[in-house]
Each structure stands twice: as C-alpha cells, then as structure tokens.
XYZ file of C-alpha atoms in Angstrom:
561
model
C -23.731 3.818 3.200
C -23.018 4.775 6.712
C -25.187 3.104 9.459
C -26.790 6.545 11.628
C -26.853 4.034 14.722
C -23.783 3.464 17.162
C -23.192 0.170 18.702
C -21.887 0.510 22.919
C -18.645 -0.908 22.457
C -17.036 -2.456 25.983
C -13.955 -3.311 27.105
C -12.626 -4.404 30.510
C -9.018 -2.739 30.865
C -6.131 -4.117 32.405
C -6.910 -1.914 35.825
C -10.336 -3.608 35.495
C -12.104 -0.507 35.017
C -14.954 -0.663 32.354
C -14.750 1.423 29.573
C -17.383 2.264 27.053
C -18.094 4.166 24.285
C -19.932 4.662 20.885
C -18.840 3.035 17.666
C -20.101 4.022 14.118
C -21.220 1.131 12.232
C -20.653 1.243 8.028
C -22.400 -1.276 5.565
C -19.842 -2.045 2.409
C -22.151 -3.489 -0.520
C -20.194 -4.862 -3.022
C -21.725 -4.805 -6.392
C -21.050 -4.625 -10.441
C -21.440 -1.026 -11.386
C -21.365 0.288 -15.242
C -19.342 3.287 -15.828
C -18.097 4.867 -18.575
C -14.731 6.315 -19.179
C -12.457 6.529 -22.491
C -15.028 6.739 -24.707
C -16.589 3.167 -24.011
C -19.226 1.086 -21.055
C -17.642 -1.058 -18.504
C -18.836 -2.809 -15.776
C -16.888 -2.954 -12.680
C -16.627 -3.611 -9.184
C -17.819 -0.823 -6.749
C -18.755 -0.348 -2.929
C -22.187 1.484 -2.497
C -21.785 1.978 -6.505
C -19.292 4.455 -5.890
C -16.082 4.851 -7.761
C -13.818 5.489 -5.571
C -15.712 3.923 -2.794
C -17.069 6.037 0.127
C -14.421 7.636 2.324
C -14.400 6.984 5.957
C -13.510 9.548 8.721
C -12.095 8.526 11.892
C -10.673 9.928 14.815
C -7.173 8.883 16.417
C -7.695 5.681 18.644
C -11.588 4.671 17.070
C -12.591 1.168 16.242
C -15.716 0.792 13.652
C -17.312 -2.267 12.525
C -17.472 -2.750 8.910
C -20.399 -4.886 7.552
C -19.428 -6.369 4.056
C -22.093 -7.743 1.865
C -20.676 -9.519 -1.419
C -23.765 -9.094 -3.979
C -21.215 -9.706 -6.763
C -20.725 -12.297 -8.936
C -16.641 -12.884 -7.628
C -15.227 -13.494 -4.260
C -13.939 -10.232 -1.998
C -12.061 -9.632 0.738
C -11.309 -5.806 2.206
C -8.314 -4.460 3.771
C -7.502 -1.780 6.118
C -4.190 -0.534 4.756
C -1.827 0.882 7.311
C -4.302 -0.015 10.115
C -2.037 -1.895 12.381
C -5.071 -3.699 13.771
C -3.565 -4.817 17.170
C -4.567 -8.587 18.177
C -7.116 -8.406 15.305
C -6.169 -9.905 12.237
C -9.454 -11.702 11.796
C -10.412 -8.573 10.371
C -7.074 -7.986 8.005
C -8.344 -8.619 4.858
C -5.945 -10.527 2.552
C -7.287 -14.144 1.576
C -5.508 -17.159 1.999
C -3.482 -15.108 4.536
C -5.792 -13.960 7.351
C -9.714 -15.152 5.859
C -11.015 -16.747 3.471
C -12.837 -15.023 0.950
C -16.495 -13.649 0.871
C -17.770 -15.724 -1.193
C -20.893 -14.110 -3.730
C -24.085 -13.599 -1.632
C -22.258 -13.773 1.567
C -21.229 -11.174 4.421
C -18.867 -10.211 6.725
C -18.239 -8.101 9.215
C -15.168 -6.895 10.396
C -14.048 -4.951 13.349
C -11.061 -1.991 12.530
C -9.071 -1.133 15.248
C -7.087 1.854 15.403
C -4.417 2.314 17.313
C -1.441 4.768 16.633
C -2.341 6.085 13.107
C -3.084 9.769 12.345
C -3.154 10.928 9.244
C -3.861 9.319 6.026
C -4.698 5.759 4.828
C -6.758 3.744 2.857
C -8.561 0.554 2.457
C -8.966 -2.058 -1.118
C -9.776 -5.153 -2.081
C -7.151 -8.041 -1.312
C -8.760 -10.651 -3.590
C -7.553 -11.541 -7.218
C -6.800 -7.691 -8.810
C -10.056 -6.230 -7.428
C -8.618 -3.474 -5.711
C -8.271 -2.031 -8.810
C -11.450 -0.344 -8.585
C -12.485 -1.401 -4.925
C -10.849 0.793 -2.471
C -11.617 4.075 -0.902
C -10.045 7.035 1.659
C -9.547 6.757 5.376
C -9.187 10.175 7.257
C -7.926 9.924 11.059
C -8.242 12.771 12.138
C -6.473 13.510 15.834
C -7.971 12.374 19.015
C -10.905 15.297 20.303
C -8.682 18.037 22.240
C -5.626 17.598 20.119
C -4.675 19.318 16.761
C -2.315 18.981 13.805
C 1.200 19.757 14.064
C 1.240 22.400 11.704
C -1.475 25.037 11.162
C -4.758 24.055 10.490
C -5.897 23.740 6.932
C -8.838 25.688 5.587
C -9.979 22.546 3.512
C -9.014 18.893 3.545
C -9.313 16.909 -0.177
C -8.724 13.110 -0.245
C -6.806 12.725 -3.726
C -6.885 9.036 -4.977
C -4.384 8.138 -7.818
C -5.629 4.971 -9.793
C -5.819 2.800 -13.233
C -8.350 2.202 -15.857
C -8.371 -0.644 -18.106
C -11.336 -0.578 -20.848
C -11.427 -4.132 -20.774
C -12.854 -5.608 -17.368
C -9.993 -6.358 -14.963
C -10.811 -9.960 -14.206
C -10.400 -10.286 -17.792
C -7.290 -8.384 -17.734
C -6.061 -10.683 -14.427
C -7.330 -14.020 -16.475
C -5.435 -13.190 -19.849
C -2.187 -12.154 -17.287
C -2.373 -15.687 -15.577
C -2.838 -17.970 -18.672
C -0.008 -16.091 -20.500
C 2.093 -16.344 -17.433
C 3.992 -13.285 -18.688
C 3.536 -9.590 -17.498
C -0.309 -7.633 -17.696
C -1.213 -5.669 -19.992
C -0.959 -2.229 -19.399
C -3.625 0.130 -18.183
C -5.396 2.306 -20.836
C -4.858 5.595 -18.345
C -4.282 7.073 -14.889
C -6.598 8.218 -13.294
C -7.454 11.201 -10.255
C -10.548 10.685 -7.819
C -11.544 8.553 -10.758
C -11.562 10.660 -13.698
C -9.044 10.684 -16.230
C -8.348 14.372 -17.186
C -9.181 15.594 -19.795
C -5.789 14.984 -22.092
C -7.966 11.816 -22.678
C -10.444 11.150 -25.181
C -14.612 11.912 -24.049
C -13.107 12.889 -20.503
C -13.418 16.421 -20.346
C -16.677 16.904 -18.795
C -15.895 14.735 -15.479
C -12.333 16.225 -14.689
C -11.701 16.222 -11.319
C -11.704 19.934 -10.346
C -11.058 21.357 -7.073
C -12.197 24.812 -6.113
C -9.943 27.239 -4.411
C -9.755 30.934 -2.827
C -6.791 32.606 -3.302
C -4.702 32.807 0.184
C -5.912 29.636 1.570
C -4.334 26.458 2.677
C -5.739 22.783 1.365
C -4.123 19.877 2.712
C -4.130 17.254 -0.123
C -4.638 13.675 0.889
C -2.570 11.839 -1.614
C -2.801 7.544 -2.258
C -1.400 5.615 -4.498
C -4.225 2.916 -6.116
C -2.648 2.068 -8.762
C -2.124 -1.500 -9.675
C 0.948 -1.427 -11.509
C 3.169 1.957 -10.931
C 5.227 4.582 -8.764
C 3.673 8.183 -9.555
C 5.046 11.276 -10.142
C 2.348 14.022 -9.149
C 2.758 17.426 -9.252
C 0.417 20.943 -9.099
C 1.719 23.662 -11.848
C 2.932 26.632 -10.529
C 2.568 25.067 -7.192
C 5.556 23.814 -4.558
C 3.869 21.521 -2.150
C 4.747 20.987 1.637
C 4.918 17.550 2.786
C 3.600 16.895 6.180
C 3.025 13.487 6.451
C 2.865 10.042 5.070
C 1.180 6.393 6.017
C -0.807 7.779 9.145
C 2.853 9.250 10.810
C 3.667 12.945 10.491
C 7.075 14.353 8.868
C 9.329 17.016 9.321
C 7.523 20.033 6.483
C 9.960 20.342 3.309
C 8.687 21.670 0.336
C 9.251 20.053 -2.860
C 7.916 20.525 -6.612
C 6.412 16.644 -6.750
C 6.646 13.948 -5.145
C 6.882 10.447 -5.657
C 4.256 7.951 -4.611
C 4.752 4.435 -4.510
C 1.313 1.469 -4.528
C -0.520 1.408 -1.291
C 1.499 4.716 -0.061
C -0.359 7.764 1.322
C 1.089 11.209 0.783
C -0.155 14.195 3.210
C 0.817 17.447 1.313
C -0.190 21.552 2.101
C -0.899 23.466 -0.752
C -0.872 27.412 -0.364
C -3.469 28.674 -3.276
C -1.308 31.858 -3.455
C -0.772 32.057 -7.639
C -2.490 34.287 -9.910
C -5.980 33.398 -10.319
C -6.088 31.117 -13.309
C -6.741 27.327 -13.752
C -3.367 24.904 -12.840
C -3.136 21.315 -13.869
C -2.219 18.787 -11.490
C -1.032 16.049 -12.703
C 0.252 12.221 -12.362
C 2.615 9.935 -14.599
C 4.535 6.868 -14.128
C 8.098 6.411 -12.557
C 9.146 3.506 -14.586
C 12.661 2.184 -14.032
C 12.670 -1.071 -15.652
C 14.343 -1.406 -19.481
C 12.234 -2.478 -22.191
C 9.160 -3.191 -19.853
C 5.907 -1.639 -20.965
C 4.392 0.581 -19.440
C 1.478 3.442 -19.371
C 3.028 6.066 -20.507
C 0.215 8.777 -20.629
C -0.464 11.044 -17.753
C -4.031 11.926 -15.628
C -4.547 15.783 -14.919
C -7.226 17.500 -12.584
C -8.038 20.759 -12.247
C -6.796 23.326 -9.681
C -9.310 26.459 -10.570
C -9.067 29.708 -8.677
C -12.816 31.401 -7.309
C -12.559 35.325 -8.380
C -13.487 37.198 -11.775
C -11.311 36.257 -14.663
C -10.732 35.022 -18.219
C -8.554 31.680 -17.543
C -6.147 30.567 -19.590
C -7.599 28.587 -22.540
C -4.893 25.532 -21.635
C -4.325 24.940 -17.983
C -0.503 24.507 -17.234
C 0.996 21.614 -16.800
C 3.528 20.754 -14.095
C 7.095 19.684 -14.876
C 6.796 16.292 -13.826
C 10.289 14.275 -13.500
C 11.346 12.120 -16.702
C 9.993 8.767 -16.411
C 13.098 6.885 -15.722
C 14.263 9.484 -12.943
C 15.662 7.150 -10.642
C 17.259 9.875 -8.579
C 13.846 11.984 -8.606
C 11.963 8.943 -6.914
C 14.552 8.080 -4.414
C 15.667 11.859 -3.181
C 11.909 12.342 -2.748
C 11.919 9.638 -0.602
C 15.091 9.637 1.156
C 14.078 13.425 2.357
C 10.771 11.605 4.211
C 11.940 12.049 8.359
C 9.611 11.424 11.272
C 8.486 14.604 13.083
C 9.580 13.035 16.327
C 8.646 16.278 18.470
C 7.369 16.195 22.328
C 3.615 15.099 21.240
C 4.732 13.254 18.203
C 7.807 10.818 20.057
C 9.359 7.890 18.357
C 10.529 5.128 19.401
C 13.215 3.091 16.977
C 14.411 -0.307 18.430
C 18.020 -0.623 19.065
C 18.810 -3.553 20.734
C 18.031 -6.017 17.857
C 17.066 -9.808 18.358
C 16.889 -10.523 14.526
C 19.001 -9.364 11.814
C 17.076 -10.674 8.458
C 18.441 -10.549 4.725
C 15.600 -10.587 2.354
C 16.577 -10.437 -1.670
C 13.593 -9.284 -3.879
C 13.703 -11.103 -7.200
C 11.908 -11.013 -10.341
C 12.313 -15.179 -11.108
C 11.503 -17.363 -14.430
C 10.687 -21.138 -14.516
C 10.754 -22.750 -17.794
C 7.361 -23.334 -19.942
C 7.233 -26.569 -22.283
C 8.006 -25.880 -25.650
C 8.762 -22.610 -24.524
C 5.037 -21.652 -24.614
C 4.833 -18.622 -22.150
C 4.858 -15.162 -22.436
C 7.717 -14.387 -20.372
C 11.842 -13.893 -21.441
C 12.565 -16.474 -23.528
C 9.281 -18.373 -23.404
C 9.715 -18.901 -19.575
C 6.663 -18.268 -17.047
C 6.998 -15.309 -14.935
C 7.493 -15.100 -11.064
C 8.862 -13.454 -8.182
C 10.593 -14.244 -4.948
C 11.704 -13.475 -1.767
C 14.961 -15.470 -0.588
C 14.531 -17.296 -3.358
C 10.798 -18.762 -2.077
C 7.851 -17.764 -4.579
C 5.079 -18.577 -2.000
C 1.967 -20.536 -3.126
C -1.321 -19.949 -1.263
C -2.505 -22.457 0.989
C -6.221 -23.828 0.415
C -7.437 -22.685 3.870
C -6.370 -19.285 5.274
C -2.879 -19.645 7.286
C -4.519 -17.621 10.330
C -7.173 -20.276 10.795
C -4.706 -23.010 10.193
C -2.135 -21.542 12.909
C -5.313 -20.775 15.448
C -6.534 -24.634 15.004
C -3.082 -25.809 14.957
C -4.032 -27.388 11.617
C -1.030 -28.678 10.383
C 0.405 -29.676 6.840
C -0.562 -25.988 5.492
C 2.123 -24.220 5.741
C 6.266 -24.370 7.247
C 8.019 -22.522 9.995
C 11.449 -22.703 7.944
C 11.511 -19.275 5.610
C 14.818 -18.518 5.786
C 16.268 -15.305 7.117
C 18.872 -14.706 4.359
C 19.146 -15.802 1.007
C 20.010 -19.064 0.307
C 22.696 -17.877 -2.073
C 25.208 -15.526 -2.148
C 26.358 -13.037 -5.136
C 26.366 -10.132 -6.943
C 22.957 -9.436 -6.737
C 22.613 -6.189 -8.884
C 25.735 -7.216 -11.554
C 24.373 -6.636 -15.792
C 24.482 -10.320 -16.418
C 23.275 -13.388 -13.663
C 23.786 -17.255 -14.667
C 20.274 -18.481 -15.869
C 19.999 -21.177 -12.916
C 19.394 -18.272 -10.585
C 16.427 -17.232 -12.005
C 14.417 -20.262 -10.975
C 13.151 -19.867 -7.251
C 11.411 -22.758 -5.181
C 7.536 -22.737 -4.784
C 6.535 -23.159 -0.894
C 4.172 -21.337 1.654
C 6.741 -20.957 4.491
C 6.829 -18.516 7.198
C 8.802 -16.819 9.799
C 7.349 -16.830 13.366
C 8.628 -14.627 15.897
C 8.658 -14.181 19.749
C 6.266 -11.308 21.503
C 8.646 -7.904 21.927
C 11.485 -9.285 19.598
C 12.842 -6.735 17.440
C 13.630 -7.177 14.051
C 16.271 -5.301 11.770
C 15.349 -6.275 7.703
C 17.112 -5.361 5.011
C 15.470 -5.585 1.297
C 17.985 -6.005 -1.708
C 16.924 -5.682 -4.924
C 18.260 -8.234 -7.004
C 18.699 -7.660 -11.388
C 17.563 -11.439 -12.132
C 15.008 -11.252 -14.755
C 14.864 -7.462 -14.715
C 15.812 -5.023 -11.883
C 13.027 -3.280 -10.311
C 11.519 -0.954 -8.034
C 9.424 -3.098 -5.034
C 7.184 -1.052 -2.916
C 6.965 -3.862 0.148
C 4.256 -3.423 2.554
C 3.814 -4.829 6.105
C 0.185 -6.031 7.506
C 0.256 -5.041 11.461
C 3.109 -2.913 11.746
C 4.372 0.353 11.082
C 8.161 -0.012 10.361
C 11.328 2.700 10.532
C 12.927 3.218 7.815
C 16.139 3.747 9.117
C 18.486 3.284 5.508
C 18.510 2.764 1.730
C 21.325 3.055 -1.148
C 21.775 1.880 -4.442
C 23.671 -1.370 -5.446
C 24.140 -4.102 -3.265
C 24.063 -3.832 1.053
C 27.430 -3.263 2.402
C 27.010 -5.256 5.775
C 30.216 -3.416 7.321
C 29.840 0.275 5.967
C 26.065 0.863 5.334
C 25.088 0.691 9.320
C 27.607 3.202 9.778
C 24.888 5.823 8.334
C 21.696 4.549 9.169
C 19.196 7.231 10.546
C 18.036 6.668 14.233
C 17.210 9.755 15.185
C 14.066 10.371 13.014
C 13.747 7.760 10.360
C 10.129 8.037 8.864
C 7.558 5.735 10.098
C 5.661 4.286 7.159
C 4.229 0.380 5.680
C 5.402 0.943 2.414
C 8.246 1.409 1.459
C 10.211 1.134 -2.077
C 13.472 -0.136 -2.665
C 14.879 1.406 -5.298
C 15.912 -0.281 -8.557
C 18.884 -2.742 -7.920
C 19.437 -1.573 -4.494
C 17.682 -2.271 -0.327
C 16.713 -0.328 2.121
C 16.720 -1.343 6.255
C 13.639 -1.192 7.936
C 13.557 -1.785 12.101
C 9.875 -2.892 14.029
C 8.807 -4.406 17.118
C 7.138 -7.501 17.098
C 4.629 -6.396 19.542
C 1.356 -7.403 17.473
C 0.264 -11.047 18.236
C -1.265 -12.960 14.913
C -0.650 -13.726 11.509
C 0.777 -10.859 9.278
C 1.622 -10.524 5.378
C 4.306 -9.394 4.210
C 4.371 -8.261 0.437
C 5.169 -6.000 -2.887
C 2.247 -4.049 -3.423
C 3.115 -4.176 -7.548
C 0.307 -6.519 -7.773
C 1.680 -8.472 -10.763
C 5.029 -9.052 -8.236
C 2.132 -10.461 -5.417
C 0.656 -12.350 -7.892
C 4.088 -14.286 -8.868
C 4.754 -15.001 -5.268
C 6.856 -11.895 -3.753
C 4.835 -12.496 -0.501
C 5.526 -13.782 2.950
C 4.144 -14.400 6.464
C 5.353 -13.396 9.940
C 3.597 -15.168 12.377
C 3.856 -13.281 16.073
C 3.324 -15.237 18.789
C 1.235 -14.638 21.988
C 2.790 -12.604 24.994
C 2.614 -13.686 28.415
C 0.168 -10.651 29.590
C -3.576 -10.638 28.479
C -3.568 -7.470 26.458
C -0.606 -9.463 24.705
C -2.358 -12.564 23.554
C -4.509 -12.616 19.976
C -8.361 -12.139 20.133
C -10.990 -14.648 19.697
C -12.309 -15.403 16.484
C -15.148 -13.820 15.449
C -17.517 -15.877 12.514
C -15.551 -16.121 9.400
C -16.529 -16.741 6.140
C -15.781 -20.442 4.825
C -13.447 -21.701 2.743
C-alpha cells in the first residue's frame, strides 16, 4: 500500500543552497499468501498480498522511502534492481552483502535514490530464492518538463515474465541445497502472474490486454524468472525496441526478443492487425546439453476492442528454437545506446584497470560420491576460480566498522590459470574452484575495463551478470575464447548500450567499461540464481572520494544480524 502522506526531504547542496522537496512514502508488508495456479493451493510469499507485488511509479531523479515489514515466517531482504543508489548502499538489498536480513516480525526502511535511470526496472527479494514470487515493476518516468524520445505512447503496460513451482519454493531451494546438484525445474512460465491458458485450470485468469486498433502501447518487459533467458514474442506483431535497464536505445524492430534474469525490455507495439485475438507468448532459451529445463511456454492475450467473431485459437508467435544461440545473441548484440543531444553518453577511455574474469560452472567431490551433481560431485560456480562463501555479518557493515577477519582484499583480477577455456574436453582438476569471500576494492573515479569469459568446465553456459551501483557499457562480445590482441580492435565506443545485465553467451565474454564513481560496497553476480547460489558472486568495494558529495552516507538503523 502506498502511504497518501509525503515526508519534506532536505538536502544541503554543494553551493550550500537548501533544497527541499516532497517524497512519497510506500509500506512493503511481507506476508504468506495462498494462491492457486495449475490446478492445485500454494502458499507463497507476497508484498501487500499481491502477486506480482505493487508497481511503483517514479519520476527521473526521485528518492522514496520504502518501509518493509517482514510478517512472514522467513527472513527478507528487497532490492532495487538497476537503481544505482549513489552513496546509499545501506539500502541495496542483498544480505550478507550490503544488510543483514529482516528477520520475521521485524522492519526496515530503506531510502531509494534515483539518479540517472529512465525507463524501466524492477525490484525482488535478495534472500534465499524468494524473489521468485517477491518482486514487482518500477516505472521512471522522465523528469516533469521532459518527454520520451520517441512519440508518446497511448498506454503504458508493465509485463512481468516469471516461474511457478507447485511445490513451495523454500522447499524447492531446501531439496536443491541438500542434493547439492541442479533445482528442479519450474512447473510453468508465467505473464503478470498467470500462466496462459495452454496450461491446465488457467484459462479463466489469462493475462489479457485490451487494445484499439491504431494505437501505440509501450510494453514494459522484465525478466523474473529464476532459472532462464526468454524468448517473447506478440503474433502477428513486430515490436520496436526502445529501451532497456532504465537507458534508452536506438528503435529497431524485431519479431522477439530475448530477455535475460533481472533484464528489463522497453518495447512499442503498433495495434495495427486485423481485429482478432493474438497470443503473446514466452519460452526458454536454453543452451546447455542435456540440462533440464522447462520446456513449456506462458501465453497472454492481445484482444482487439471492435465487433467481431475472434478466432476460436489465438495465434501463436514463432518463437526462436530453444537452443537458438544465434537468436539470443543477435538480439542482443543489435541493443545501442541512443546517445542523442538530451540522451549523451559518456564511455570511459582512459582505463586504470583492465580485469579478466572467467565464469565457471565448478564440481567438488562428495564422499562416496553421494551428490547429485556429474559424477556424484556437488555442484558450484566460480568466478576466477573463487566460489565465494557468505560472511556471517554483512561485508558493508564489516568494511564501515573496519571489522576485520570477514572478508580479503586479494580477488584476483585474472584467472589464476590459463587455457582453453571453451575447448569439448577440460582435465577434471579444473573443475574444483577455491571457497573464499574476497573482494576487489577500487579507488574513487578509476575506470575499469572487464571482460567475462565463459568457460565449458562442468557445462558451458549462458551467465546473465549483474552489477549493484553501476550502470556498465557494453562495449563487446563474441563467441569462443577473448582474443586480447584482435577483439579491442572492434569494440563499440560510440554507442554501446548502457545496461546491469548483461549475458555472455554460451562459451564465449563480453567487455563491459564503468566508472567507479559510486562510494560503498557493491555485488557483483549471475542473476541464474542456482549460479548465485554456488558462489558466482563477487564484491567491489569503492572507496571514498576526497569531495563531500564523494564520500558514502551515514548509516541509517539496520536490521541485526
């Protein structure tokens, strides 16, 4: 529920003027909510008993406070995904990382500040796998006197892509840990929270959205899902991409597009087919061999206004084959940032740190062979090698207090082996990685040039990585492993797209460039939450600048560990 009083919100800028204004205030109840989908009664985790939770609408440059009340029976944390959150992570959300978390019959509240993002994004849980059902929309809309780069829509729709399990999801995250071998899958997709109706008993709550003929509806896409890169798609329909993760694009029309975890998708859709009723749709991109997966597909309605008989089966969109490597990555690679007058850009090119980070599904040996992973080995992930272990108080607090023993400054900045990272067949003693919580600090203004390679130990996968506090450029990406001397030679840095996520592709990288202009603690990590569950996480630590607007803001109360 939305709070219908505004707080006076002060601040003292650097000219010393005082500046004031208004700030909506939001109350988050978490709570266990039955619902019923597939045919059967679940309980599950919900904000304000909605499923997705309530969406919130912003304007370019806000900040809101957030009041989070845990009357459930599991710890919670919230983040603000794609909110850059400048000299605020007390209010980032992931635990262990930047809070501890809100432990049942506690509260919290947290302070969003937005900065630079327009467009699209989205908060979730960042606790165990509840953002599997907790998370929700967040429209920024531009600042008052300013308009969209392209013409103004004649209806905005937030579109959330998710998972269902029938079984609860703790369950599903217990069974998944004690195994020590991959989840099981989801039992569907899901749009706005409603199956389709290509599902058993799901019919009746199809998400349908109603539209006039000759109109324009700009579709606010996100990826929820837990597990998968989506293919969506509108039958009949081309859709016009115009933005994605809070940064506008150059418009190109395209018949899908691909959507990776945590990624936000702003697309025009022109309602100018015959009047009839269109499927749109959403399926897995699954690139991995002999990994299971969910294979089915969710559907909503698209259903024209006007006198008519409709079609007694809506048509379905051609969505691209599962395994469409090439579909997923040209989507992507045609992403560019719009980079006009009002919409500048500003890619670093004098670089103070070139990093190397491999992405590696990893194994460790069980006794007796007793897991569920390859070979009866336990399951994990790395980067450089390091699967990171959680710390048992929150690394923010411990770098603040200068508590020390929690975690080390020494994660490397390139792997601490070299070879063929993408070749068929890897000797066995590379799977195993080393546990640690390490993490990389970094100097105020440094710039930083990253390149993610996929490596093929275990199994070769997509990663969609996602940076806390930054927007990044993604300024390259190719297939197989990084050519150091020839792949710079065609990196994009005139308008690379702006985004924080990204995926590298299957047994390949891709070069992202940021500024570390952010002071405080930031995670780094795959948003495949099985892969951030094995350890494909890390920390960047930015320290303080020498100015005051450069330097990290007080702590406000946290909860306790």
């Amino acid at each position: 529920m939305k709070v219908f009083s505004l707080q006076v919100f002060c601040i003292i800028l650097y000219a010393g003027i005082l500046h004031c204004h208004a700030q909506a205030r939001y109350t988050f109840v978490v709570e266990e909510t039955p619902y019923t989908r597939l045919c059967s009664n679940n309980t599950i985790l919900t904000v304000n008993g909605q499923f997705p939770g309530p969406t919130l609408y912003v304007n370019k440059g806000d900040t809101i406070i957030v009041d989070v009340i845990n009357n459930a029976n599991y710890n919670i944390t919230i983040h603000w995904h794609g909110v850059n959150q400048p000299r605020n992570p007390w209010s980032d959300g992931p635990e262990w990382i930047t809070q501890c978390p809100i432990q049942p019959g506690a509260n919290f509240t947290q302070t969003i500040i937005f900065s630079n993002e327009e467009g699209t994004l989205w908060w979730h849980a960042h606790s165990d796998w509840a953002r599997a059902t907790v998370h929700g929309a967040v429209v920024i809309y531009p600042e008052n006197g300013t308009s969209y780069p392209f013409p103004e829509p004649d209806a905005e729709v937030p579109i959330i892509l998710g998972e269902w399990w029938k079984s609860n999801i703790y369950d599903v995250y217990d069974e998944f840990l004690q195994t020590r071998g991959d989840p099981n899958t989801s039992d569907a997709y899901m749009i706005n929270g409603q199956p389709g109706d290509l599902y058993p008993c799901s019919s009746p709550g199809t998400f349908t959205l109603h539209v006039d003929y000759g109109l324009t509806y700009l579709l606010r896409i996100i990826n929820a899902a837990m597990q998968d890169i989506l293919f969506f798609a509108v039958a009949n329909h081309s859709l016009t991409v115009v933005g994605s993760d809070a940064s506008y694009t150059k418009p190109f029309t395209s018949d899908y597009i691909a959507i990776s975890p945590g990624q936000t998708i702003d697309v025009l859709l022109c309602a100018n087919q015959m009047p009839d009723h269109y499927y749109m749709a959403a399926k897995a991109y699954a690139s991995t061999f002999n990994i299971t997966f969910d294979n089915t597909t969710t559907t909503a309605i698209i259903q024209y206004s006007g006198n008519y008989t409709p079609s007694s089966t809506p048509s379905l969109p051609n969505l691209p084959l599962y395994n469409d490597t090439n579909a997923s990555v040209n989507f992507t690679g045609n992403l560019r940032s719009l980079a006009d007058v009002d919409h500048p850009i500003d890619v670093p090119t004098n670089i103070t740190h070139e990093f190397f980070y491999t992405l590696s599904v990893n194994a460790f040996p069980c006794p007796n062979t007793s897991c569920a992973g390859p070979n009866g080995t336990r399951l994990a992930s790395s980067i450089n090698n390091i699967s990171f272990v959680n710390p048992s108080i929150d690394i923010l607090e411990a770098y603040y207090n200068s508590i020390n023993g929690l975690f080390g400054t020494q994660f490397p900045d390139f792997p601490p082996l070299v070879f063929n990272y993408t070749a068929q067949y890897l000797p066995f003693e590379l799977e195993i990685p080393q546990q640690a919580t390490e993490v990389r600090v970094l100097d105020y203004n440094s710039t930083i040039e990253l390149v993610f390679q996929g490596t093929n130990l275990v199994a070769g996968v997509d990663h969609p990585m996602h940076l806390h506090g930054f927007s990044f450029y993604v300024v390259g990406w190719g297939l197989g492993n990084f050519d150091k001397d020839k792949d710079p030679l065609n990196y994009n840095l005139v308008d690379p797209p702006l985004q924080n996520t990204i995926a590298v592709p299957i047994n390949g990288w891709t070069t992202i460039r940021f500024k570390a202009n952010n002071p405080g603690v930031w995670f780094m990590h795959c948003h495949l939450d099985r892969h951030m569950s094995w350890g494909m996480n890390t920390v960047f630590i930015v320290r303080n600048g020498n100015a005051s607007n450069a330097r990290l803001l007080p702590p406000p109360s946290m909860p306790p560990c």
